[in-house]
PDB file of C-alpha atoms in Angstrom:
ATOM      1  CA  MET A  55      -0.033   0.011   0.003  1.00  0.00           C
ATOM      2  CA  ILE A  56       2.698   2.477   1.050  1.00  0.00           C
ATOM      3  CA  ASN A  57       4.805   1.362  -1.914  1.00  0.00           C
ATOM      4  CA  ALA A  58       1.913   2.107  -4.267  1.00  0.00           C
ATOM      5  CA  VAL A  59       1.656   5.615  -2.820  1.00  0.00           C
ATOM      6  CA  VAL A  60       5.318   6.282  -3.188  1.00  0.00           C
ATOM      7  CA  THR A  61       5.350   5.100  -6.687  1.00  0.00           C
ATOM      8  CA  LYS A  62       2.407   7.161  -7.513  1.00  0.00           C
ATOM      9  CA  SER A  63       4.034  10.272  -5.881  1.00  0.00           C
ATOM     10  CA  ASN A  64       7.351   9.597  -7.730  1.00  0.00           C
ATOM     11  CA  LYS A  65       5.351   9.239 -11.043  1.00  0.00           C
ATOM     12  CA  LEU A  66       3.567  12.475 -10.318  1.00  0.00           C
ATOM     13  CA  LYS A  67       6.826  14.169  -9.473  1.00  0.00           C
ATOM     14  CA  PHE A  68       8.377  12.759 -12.711  1.00  0.00           C
ATOM     15  CA  ILE A  69       5.515  14.265 -14.774  1.00  0.00           C
ATOM     16  CA  PHE A  70       5.121  17.502 -12.869  1.00  0.00           C
ATOM     17  CA  TYR A  71       8.864  18.479 -12.425  1.00  0.00           C
ATOM     18  CA  PRO A  72       9.778  18.750 -16.203  1.00  0.00           C
ATOM     19  CA  THR A  73       6.577  20.792 -16.649  1.00  0.00           C
ATOM     20  CA  PHE A  74       7.626  23.107 -13.824  1.00  0.00           C
ATOM     21  CA  VAL A  75      11.110  23.511 -15.291  1.00  0.00           C
ATOM     22  CA  THR A  76       9.707  24.127 -18.743  1.00  0.00           C
ATOM     23  CA  PHE A  77       7.327  26.714 -17.391  1.00  0.00           C
ATOM     24  CA  ASN A  78      10.037  28.558 -15.504  1.00  0.00           C
ATOM     25  CA  PHE A  79      12.210  28.507 -18.654  1.00  0.00           C
ATOM     26  CA  ILE A  80       9.467  29.990 -20.787  1.00  0.00           C
ATOM     27  CA  LYS A  81       8.648  32.532 -18.057  1.00  0.00           C
ATOM     28  CA  ALA A  82      12.346  33.552 -17.835  1.00  0.00           C
ATOM     29  CA  HIS A  83      12.611  33.699 -21.674  1.00  0.00           C
ATOM     30  CA  ASN A  84       9.605  35.901 -22.007  1.00  0.00           C
ATOM     31  CA  PHE A  85      10.869  38.137 -19.237  1.00  0.00           C
ATOM     32  CA  ASP A  86      14.180  38.490 -21.111  1.00  0.00           C
ATOM     33  CA  ALA A  87      12.470  39.258 -24.394  1.00  0.00           C
ATOM     34  CA  ARG A  88      10.418  41.948 -22.827  1.00  0.00           C
TER      35      ARG A  88
END
């Protein structure tokens, strides 16, 4: 049960983290362009 929760959490982190990094990169790029 706990293993399943950890796996789910890690999978969520694995999906969310690149999105977060990409979002920050785009935000920073837009800020530079302005």
